[in-house]
Amino acid sequence: MLFSHLKPKLKNILANTQKTKEHLLTEVCELLEANVTYYDWVGFYFANHTEKTLHLKAFAGEPTDHTVIPFGKGICGQVAVSNSNFVVPDVKAQDNYIACSITVKAELVVPLFKNGENIGQIDIDSNTADPFTEEDERFLEWVNEEVAKIL
Ligand code: SME
């Protein structure tokens, strides 16, 4: 499905004030995982800045053991300190990478900002090699901006 078609659906999900934030975030993950063919795992991690750790709050796809990730570790942990998108076309080429599943070939992590602070991130795993373009980055930046509004 085109990103332009997903945007109104995502806004619809986030507009529901009856559900918990965790529930809404899970629905966002499910929407993306179900509708973008090369998004095989989608999750939101949020930072504990005191402990310098990331914590998985919502996801769609296979459950992962990596629900807590220290800042600096793996692709996610690096984004917690770099504040920049991290596109990984081939996870095998990365030294500082935490494998969640042997089927994953590529990963994209985009930081989530609230009032200018990097408070978390959206993490996409793909079983397709080198699937991500700038269109994915712009779309996921938009997703994070929308999510930040309800946090
Ligand atoms: N691969 C990530 C860890 C999280 S899993 O993809 C769910 C990383 O290297 O940070």
XYZ file of N, CA and C and ligand atoms in Angstrom, residues 41 45 64 69 73-77 97-98 100 107 123 125, ligand 1:
55
model
N 9.098 -6.627 10.670
C 8.993 -6.410 12.120
C 9.033 -4.904 12.321
N 10.833 1.662 20.425
C 11.616 1.658 21.661
C 11.600 3.067 22.237
N 10.617 -10.517 20.333
C 12.074 -10.460 20.395
C 12.545 -10.559 21.850
N 17.702 -2.421 25.455
C 18.960 -2.271 24.709
C 19.742 -1.084 25.279
N 24.585 0.271 21.916
C 24.626 -1.132 21.463
C 23.641 -1.361 20.314
N 24.106 -2.046 19.271
C 23.246 -2.370 18.138
C 22.901 -1.121 17.334
N 22.090 -1.309 16.330
C 21.667 -0.192 15.487
C 20.802 0.759 16.317
N 19.897 0.170 17.104
C 18.998 0.985 17.930
C 19.780 1.834 18.930
N 20.697 1.190 19.631
C 21.481 1.901 20.653
C 22.333 3.010 20.065
N 25.770 -4.766 15.723
C 24.407 -5.120 15.333
C 23.906 -6.208 16.267
N 22.644 -6.104 16.707
C 22.037 -7.123 17.569
C 21.039 -7.907 16.712
N 18.020 -10.126 15.872
C 16.783 -10.568 16.513
C 16.272 -11.837 15.862
N 17.711 -3.258 7.987
C 17.053 -2.595 9.122
C 17.066 -1.087 8.897
N 11.723 1.175 14.801
C 12.701 0.219 14.271
C 11.987 -0.693 13.281
N 12.554 -3.958 10.725
C 13.387 -5.059 10.232
C 12.768 -5.576 8.939
N 18.615 -5.240 15.404
C 18.457 -4.239 16.431
C 17.924 -4.831 17.700
C 16.451 -4.788 17.791
S 15.685 -5.995 16.845
O 15.873 -5.590 15.414
C 14.077 -6.067 17.166
C 19.785 -3.551 16.716
O 20.825 -3.959 16.194
O 19.774 -2.594 17.475
